[in-house]
PDB file of C-alpha atoms and ligand atoms in Angstrom:
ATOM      1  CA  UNK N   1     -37.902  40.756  53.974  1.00  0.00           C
ATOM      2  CA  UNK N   2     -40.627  40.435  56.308  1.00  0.00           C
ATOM      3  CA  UNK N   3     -39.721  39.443  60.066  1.00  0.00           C
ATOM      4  CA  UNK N   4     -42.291  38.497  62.468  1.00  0.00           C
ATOM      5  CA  UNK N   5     -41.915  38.795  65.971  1.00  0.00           C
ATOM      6  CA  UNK N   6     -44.064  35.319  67.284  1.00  0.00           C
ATOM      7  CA  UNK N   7     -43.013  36.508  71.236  1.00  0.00           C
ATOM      8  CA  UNK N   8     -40.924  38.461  72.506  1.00  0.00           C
ATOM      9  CA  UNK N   9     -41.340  37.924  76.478  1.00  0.00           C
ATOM     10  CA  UNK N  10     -38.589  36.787  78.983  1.00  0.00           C
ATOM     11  CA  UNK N  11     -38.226  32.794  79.982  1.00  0.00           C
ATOM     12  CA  UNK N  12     -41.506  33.379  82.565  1.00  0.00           C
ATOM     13  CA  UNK N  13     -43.601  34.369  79.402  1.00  0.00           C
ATOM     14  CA  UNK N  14     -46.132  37.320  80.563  1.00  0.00           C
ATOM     15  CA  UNK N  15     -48.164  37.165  82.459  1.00  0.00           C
ATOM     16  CA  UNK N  16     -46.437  34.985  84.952  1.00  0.00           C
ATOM     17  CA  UNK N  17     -47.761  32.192  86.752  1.00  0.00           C
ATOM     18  CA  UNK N  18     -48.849  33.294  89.656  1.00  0.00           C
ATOM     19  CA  UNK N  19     -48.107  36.910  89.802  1.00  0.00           C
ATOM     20  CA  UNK N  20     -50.713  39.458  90.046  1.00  0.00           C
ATOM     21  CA  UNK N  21     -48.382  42.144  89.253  1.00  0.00           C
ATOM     22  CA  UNK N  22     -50.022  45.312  87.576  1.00  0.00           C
ATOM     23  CA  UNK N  23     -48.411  44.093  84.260  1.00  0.00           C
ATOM     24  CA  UNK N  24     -49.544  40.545  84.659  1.00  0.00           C
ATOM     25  CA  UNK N  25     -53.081  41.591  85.540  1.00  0.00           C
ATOM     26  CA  UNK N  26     -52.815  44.179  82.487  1.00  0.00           C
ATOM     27  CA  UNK N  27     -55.564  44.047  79.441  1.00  0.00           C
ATOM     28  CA  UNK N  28     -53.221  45.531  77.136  1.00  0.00           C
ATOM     29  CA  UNK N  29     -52.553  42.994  74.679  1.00  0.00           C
ATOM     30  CA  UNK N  30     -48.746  44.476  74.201  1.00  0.00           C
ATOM     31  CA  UNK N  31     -48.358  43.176  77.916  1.00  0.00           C
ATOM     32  CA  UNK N  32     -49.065  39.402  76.828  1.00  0.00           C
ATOM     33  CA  UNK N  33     -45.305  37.704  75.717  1.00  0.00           C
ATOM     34  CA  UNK N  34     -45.000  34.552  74.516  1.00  0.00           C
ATOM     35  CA  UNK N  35     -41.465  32.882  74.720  1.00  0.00           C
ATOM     36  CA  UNK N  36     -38.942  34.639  72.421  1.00  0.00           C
ATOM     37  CA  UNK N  37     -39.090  33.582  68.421  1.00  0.00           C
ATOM     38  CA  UNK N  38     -38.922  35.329  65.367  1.00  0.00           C
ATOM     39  CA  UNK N  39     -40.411  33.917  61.841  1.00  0.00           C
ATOM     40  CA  UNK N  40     -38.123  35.520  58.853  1.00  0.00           C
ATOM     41  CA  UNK N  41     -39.447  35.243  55.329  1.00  0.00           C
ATOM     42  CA  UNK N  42     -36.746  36.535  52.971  1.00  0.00           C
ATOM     43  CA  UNK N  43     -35.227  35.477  49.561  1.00  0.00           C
ATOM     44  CA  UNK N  44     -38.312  32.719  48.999  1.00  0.00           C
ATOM     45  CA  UNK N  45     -37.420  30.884  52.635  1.00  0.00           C
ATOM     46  CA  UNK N  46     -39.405  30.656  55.998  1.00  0.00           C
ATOM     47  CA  UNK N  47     -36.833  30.832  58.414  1.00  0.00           C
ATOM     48  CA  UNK N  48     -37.986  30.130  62.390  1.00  0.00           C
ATOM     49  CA  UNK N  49     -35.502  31.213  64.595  1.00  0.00           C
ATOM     50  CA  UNK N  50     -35.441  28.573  68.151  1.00  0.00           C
ATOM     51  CA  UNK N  51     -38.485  26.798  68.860  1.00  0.00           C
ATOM     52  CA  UNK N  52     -39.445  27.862  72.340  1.00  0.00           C
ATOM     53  CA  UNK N  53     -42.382  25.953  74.625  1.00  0.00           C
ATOM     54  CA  UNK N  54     -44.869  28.441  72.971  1.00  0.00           C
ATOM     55  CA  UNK N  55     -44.632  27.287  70.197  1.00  0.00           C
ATOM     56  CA  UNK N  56     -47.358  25.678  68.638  1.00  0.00           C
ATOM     57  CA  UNK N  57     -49.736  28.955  70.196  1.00  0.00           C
ATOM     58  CA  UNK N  58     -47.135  30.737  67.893  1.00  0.00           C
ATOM     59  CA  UNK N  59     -47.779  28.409  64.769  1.00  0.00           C
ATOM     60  CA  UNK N  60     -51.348  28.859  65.207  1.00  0.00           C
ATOM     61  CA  UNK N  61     -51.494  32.163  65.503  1.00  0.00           C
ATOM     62  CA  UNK N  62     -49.131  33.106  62.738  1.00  0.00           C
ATOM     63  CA  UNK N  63     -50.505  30.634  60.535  1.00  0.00           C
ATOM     64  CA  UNK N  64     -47.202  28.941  59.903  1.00  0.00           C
ATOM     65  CA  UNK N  65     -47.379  25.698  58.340  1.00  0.00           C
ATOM     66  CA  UNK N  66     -44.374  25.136  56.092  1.00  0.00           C
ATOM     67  CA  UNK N  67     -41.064  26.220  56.914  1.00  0.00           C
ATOM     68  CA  UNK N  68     -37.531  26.028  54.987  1.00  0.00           C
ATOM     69  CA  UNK N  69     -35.155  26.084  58.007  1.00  0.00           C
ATOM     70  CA  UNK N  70     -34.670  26.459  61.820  1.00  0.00           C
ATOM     71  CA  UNK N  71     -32.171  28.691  63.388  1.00  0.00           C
ATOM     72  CA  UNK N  72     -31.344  28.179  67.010  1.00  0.00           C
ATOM     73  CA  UNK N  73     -29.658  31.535  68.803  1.00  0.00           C
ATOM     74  CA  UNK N  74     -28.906  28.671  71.785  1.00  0.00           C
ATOM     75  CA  UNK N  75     -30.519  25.763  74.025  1.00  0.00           C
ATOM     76  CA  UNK N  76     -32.116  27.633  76.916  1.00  0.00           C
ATOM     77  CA  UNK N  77     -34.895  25.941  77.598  1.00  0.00           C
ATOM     78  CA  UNK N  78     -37.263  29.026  76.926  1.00  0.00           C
ATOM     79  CA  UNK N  79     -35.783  28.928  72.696  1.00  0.00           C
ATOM     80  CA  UNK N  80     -36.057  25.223  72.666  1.00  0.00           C
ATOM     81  CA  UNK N  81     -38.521  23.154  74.392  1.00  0.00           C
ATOM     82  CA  UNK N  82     -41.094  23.493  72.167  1.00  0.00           C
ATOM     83  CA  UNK N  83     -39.670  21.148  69.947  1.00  0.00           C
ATOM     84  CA  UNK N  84     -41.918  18.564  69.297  1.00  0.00           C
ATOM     85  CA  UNK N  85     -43.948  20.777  67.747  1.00  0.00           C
ATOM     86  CA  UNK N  86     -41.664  20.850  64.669  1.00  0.00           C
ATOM     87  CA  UNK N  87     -43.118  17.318  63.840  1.00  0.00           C
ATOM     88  CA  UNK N  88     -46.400  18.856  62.437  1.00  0.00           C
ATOM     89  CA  UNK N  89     -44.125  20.953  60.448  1.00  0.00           C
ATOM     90  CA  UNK N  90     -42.502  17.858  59.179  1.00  0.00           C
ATOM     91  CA  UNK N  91     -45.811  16.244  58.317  1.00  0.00           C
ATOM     92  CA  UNK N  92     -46.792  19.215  56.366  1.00  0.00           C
ATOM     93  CA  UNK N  93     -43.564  19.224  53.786  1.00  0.00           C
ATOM     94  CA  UNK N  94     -42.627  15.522  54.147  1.00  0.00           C
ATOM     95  CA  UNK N  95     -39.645  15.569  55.288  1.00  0.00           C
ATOM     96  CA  UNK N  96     -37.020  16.436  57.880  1.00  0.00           C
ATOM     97  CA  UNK N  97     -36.488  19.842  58.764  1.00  0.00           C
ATOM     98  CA  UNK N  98     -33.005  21.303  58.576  1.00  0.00           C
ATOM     99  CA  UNK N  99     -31.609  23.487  61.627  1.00  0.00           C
ATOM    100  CA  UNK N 100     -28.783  25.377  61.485  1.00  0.00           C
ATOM    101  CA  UNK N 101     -26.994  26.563  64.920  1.00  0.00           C
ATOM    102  CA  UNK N 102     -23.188  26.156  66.021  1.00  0.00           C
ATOM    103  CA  UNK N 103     -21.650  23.176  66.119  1.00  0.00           C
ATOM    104  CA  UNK N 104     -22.157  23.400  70.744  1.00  0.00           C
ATOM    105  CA  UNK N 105     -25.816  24.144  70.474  1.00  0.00           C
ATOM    106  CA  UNK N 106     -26.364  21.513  67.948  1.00  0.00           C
ATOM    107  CA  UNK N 107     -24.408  19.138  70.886  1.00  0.00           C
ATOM    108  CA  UNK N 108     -26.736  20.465  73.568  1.00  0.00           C
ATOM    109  CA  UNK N 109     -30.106  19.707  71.516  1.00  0.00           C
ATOM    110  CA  UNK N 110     -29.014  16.213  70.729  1.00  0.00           C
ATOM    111  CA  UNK N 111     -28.247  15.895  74.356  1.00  0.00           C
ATOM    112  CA  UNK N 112     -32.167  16.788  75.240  1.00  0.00           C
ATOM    113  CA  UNK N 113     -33.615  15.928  72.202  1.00  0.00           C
ATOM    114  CA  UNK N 114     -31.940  12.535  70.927  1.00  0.00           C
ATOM    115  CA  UNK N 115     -34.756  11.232  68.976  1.00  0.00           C
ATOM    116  CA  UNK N 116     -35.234  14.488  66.973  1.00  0.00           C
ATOM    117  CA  UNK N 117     -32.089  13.680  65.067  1.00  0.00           C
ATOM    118  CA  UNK N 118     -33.279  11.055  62.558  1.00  0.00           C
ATOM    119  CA  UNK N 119     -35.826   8.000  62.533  1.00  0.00           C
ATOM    120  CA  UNK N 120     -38.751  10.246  62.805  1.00  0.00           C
ATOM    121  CA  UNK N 121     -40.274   8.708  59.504  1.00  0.00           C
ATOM    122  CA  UNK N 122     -43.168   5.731  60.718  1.00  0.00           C
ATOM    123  CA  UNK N 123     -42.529   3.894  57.045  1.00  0.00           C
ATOM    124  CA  UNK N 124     -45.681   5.514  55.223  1.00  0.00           C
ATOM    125  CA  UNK N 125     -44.569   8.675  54.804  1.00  0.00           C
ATOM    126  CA  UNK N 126     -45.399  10.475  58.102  1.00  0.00           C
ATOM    127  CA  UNK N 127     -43.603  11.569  60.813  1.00  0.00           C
ATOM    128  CA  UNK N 128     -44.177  10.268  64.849  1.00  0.00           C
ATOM    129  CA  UNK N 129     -41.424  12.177  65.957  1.00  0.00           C
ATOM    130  CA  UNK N 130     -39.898  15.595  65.340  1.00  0.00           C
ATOM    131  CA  UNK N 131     -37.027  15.329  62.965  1.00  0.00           C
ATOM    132  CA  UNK N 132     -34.763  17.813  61.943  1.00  0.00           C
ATOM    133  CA  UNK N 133     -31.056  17.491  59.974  1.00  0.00           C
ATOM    134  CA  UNK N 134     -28.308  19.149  61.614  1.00  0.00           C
ATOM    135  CA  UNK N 135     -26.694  21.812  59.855  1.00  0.00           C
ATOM    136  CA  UNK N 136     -23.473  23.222  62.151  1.00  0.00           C
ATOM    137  CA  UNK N 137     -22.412  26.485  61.205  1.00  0.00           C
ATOM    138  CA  UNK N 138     -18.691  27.619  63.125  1.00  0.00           C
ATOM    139  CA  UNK N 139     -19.073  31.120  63.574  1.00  0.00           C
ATOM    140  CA  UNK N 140     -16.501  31.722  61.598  1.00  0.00           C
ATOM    141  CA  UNK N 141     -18.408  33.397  58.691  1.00  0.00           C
ATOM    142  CA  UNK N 142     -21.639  33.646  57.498  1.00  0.00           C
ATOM    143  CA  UNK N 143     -23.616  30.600  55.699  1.00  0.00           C
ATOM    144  CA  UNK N 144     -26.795  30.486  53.506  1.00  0.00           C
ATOM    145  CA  UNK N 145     -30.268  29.257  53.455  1.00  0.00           C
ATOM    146  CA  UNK N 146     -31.166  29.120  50.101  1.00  0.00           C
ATOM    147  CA  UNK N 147     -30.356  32.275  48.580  1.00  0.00           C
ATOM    148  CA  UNK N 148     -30.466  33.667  52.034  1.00  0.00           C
ATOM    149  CA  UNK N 149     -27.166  34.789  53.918  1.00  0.00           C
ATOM    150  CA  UNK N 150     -26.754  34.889  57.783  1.00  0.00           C
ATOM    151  CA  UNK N 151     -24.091  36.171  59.495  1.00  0.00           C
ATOM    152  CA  UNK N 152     -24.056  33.974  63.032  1.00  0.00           C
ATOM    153  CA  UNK N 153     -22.596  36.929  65.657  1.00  0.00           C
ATOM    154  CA  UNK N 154     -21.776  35.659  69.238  1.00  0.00           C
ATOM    155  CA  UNK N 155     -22.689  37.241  72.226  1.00  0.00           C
ATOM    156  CA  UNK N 156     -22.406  36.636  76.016  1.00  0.00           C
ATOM    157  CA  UNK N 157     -25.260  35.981  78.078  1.00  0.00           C
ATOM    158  CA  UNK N 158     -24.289  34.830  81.702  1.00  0.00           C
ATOM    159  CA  UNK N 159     -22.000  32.192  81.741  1.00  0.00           C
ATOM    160  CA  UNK N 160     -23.441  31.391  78.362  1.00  0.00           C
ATOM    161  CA  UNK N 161     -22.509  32.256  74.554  1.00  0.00           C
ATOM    162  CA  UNK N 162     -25.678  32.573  72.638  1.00  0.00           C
ATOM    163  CA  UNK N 163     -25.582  33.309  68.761  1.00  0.00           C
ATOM    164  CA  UNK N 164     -27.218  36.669  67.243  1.00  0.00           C
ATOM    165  CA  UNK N 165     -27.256  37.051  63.553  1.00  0.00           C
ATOM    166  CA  UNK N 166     -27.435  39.688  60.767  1.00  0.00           C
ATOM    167  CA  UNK N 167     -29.477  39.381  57.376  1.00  0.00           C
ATOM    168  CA  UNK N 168     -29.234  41.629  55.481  1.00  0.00           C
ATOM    169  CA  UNK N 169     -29.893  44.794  56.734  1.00  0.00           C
ATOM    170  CA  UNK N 170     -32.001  43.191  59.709  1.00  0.00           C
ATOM    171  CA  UNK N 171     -30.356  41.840  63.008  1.00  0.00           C
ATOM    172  CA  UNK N 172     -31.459  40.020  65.647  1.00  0.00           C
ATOM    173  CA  UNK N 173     -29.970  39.902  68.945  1.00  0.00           C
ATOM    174  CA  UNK N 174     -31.680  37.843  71.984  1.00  0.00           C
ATOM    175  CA  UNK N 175     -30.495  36.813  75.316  1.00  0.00           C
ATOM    176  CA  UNK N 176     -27.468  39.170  74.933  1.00  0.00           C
ATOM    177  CA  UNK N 177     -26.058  40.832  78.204  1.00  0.00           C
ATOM    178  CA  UNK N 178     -22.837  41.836  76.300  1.00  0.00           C
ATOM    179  CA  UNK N 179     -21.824  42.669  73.153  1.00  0.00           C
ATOM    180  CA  UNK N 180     -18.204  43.361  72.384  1.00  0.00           C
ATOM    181  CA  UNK N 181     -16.580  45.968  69.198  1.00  0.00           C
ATOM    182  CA  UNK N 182     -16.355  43.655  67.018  1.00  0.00           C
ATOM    183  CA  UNK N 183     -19.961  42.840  67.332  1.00  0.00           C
ATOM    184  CA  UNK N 184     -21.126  46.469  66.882  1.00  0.00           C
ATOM    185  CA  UNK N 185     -19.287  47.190  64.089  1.00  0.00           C
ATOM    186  CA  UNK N 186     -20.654  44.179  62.256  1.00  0.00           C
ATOM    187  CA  UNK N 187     -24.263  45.662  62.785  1.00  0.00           C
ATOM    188  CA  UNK N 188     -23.036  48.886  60.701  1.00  0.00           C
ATOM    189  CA  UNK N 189     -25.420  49.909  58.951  1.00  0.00           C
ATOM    190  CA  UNK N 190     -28.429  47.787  59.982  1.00  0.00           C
ATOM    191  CA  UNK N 191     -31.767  49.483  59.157  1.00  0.00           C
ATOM    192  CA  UNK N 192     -33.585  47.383  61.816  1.00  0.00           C
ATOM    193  CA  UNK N 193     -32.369  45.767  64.899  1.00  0.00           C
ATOM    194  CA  UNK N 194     -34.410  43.585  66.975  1.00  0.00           C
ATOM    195  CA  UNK N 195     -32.120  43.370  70.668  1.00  0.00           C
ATOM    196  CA  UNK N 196     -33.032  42.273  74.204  1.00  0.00           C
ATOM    197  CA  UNK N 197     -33.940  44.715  76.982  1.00  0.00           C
ATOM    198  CA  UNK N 198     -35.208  42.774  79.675  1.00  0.00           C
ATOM    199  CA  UNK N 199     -36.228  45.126  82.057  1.00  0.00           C
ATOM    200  CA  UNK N 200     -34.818  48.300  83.625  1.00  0.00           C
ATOM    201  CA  UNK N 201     -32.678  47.444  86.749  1.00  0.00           C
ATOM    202  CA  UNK N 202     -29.278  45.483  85.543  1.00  0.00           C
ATOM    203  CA  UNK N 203     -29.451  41.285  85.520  1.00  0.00           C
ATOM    204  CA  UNK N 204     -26.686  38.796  85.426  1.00  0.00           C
ATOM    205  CA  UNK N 205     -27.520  37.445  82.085  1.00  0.00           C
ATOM    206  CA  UNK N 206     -29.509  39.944  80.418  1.00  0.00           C
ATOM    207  CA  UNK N 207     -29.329  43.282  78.986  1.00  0.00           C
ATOM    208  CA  UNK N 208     -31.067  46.217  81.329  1.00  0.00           C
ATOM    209  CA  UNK N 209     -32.748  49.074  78.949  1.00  0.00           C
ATOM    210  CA  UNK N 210     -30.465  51.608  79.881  1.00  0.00           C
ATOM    211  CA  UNK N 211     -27.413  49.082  79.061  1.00  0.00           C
ATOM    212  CA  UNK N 212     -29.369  48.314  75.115  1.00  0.00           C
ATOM    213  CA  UNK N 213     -30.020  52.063  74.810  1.00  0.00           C
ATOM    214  CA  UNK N 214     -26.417  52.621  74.655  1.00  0.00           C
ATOM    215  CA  UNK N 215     -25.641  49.608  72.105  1.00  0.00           C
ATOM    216  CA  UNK N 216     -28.566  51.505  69.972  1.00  0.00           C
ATOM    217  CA  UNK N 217     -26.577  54.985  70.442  1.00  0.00           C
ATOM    218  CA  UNK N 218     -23.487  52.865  68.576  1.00  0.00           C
ATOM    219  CA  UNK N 219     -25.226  51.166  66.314  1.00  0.00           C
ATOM    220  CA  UNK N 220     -27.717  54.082  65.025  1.00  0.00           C
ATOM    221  CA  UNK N 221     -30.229  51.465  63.599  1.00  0.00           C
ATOM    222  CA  UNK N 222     -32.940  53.425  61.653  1.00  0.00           C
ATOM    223  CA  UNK N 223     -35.124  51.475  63.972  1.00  0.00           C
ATOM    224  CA  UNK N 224     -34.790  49.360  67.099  1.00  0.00           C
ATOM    225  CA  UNK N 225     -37.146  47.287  68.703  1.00  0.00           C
ATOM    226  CA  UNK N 226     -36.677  45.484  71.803  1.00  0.00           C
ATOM    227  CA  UNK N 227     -37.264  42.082  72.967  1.00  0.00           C
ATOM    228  CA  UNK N 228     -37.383  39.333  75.928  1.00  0.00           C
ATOM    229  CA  UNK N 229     -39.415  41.758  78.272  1.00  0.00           C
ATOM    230  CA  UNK N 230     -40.207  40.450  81.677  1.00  0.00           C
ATOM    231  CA  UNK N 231     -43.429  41.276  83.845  1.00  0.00           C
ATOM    232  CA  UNK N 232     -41.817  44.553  85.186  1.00  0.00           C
ATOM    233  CA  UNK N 233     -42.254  46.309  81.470  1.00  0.00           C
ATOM    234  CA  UNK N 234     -45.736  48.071  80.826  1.00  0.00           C
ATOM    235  CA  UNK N 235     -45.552  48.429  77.409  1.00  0.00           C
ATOM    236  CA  UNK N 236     -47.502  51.777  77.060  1.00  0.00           C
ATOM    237  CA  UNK N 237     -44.807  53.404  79.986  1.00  0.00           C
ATOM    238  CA  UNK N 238     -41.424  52.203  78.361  1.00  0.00           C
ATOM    239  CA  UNK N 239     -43.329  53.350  74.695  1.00  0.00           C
ATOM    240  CA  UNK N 240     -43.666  56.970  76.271  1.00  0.00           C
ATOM    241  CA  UNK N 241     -40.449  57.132  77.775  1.00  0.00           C
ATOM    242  CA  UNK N 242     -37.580  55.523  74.931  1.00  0.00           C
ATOM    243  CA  UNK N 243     -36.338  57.767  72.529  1.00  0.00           C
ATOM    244  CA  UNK N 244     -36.881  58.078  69.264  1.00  0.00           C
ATOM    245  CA  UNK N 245     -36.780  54.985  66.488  1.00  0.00           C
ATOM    246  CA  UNK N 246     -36.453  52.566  69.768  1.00  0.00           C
ATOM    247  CA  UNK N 247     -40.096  50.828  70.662  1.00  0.00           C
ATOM    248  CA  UNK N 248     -41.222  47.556  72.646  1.00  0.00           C
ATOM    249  CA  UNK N 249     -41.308  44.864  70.436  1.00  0.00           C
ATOM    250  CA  UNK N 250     -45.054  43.237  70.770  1.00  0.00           C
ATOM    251  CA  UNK N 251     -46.321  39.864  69.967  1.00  0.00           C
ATOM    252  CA  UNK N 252     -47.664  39.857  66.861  1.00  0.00           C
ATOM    253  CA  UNK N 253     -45.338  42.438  65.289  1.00  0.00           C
ATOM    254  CA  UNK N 254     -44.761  42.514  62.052  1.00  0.00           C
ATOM    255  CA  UNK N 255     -41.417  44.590  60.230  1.00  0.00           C
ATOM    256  CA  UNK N 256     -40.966  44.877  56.569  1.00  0.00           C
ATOM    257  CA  UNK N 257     -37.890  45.713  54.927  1.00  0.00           C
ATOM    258  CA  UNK N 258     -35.768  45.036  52.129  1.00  0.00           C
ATOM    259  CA  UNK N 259     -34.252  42.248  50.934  1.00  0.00           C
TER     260      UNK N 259
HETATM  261 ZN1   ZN L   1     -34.344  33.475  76.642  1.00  0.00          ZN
HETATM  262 ZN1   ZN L   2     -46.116  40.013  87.208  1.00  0.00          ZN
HETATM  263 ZN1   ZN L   3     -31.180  32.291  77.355  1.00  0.00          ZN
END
């Protein structure tokens, strides 16, 4: 399995438009987030996971082209505006593109995004719109992609439920400001956990480092990278300060493991 990380920055992205915050103004390139996403490649399939307003940057840069599936973790506008974009996708394989997310996201994106949901097609074989085919998972259990299995996990975030999933021995967990025992103890035994840590003073909707640090200390992940930093993370300070097997996700990254 290889997982790459296409941004892992807060809703803002970093820099931020018009801060000139230390961070913002850094050269580092480990300060630069795009809009969270993850690419997945296991078991044959290209898995995207949300499809945030970065994301055609992220295509480029990642030299996607073709993918198998969509996951959304939920409809925040920073994991799904970048929608259209899927419509080059759909030109490149011919056909619609399937996305899987619970039955109340899929609700939400057909709210915003009506016309992505069939009629894309312009008669000879290309596509003017995005279009992608629904695939509503309950929660309940997991569900496959192709020889792939996902194991949808909820998770609060605000007011909001978002959806964090386990493959394998992978998980990913974004936008998640609480996790409850259940959810812990169905990341036993995950080798590599990618979870949000937004920053280091508490939020409303978002984990706080020292709140993911102890979620790490119960899971015991061999290795845990964080994600959906805001401007107030320097990379190179939190990377010199976190404990062992826990590092700053980056743009970019790139994790193998196995199947
Ligand atoms: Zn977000
Ligand atoms: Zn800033
Ligand atoms: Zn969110």
């Amino acid at each position: 399995m290889r997982v790459t990380v296409l941004g892992c920055g807060t809703s803002a992205g970093v820099p931020q438009i018009g801060c000139d915050c230390a961070v913002c103004r850094s050269p580092d390139p480990r300060n630069k987030r795009l809009r969270c996403s993850i690419l997945v490649e296991t078991m044959g399939q290209r898995i995207l996971f949300d499809t945030g307003p970065d994301l055609r940057q992220q295509c480029l840069g990642a030299g996607i082209s073709r993918l198998d599936a969509l996951v959304f973790t939920h409809a925040h506008a920073d994991h799904l505006h970048g929608l259209d974009d899927i419509r080059a996708i759909n030109n490149v394989i011919g056909r619609p593109l399937p996305a899987h997310a619970h039955t109340d996201v899929l609700q939400r994106i057909q709210e915003r995004f009506p016309y992505a949901f069939g009629g894309g097609q312009d008669g000879r074989g290309g596509f003017w719109r995005p279009e992608i085919e629904p695939r509503p998972f309950t929660g309940d259990g997991p569900f496959t992609i192709g020889p792939a299995l996902l194991l949808p996990l909820a998770h609060g975030h605000g007011r909001s439920r978002v959806w964090g999933f386990r493959i394998g021995n992978f998980a990913y967990s974004t936008d998640a400001d609480r996790l409850d025992e259940a959810y812990l103890e169905a990341l036993a035994g995950v080798e590599v956990w990618l979870v949000d840590a937004l920053r280091d003073k508490p939020h409303p909707s978002h984990a706080h480092l020292d709140r993911t640090l102890g979620w790490i200390d119960r899971v015991r992940p061999r290795q845990a990278w964080l994600t959906h930093m805001n401007h107030e993370v320097d990379y190179a300070t939190w990377q010199a300060r976190l404990p062992a097997g826990v590092t700053p996700a980056h743009d970019g990254l790139v994790i193998e493991l196995e199947d």
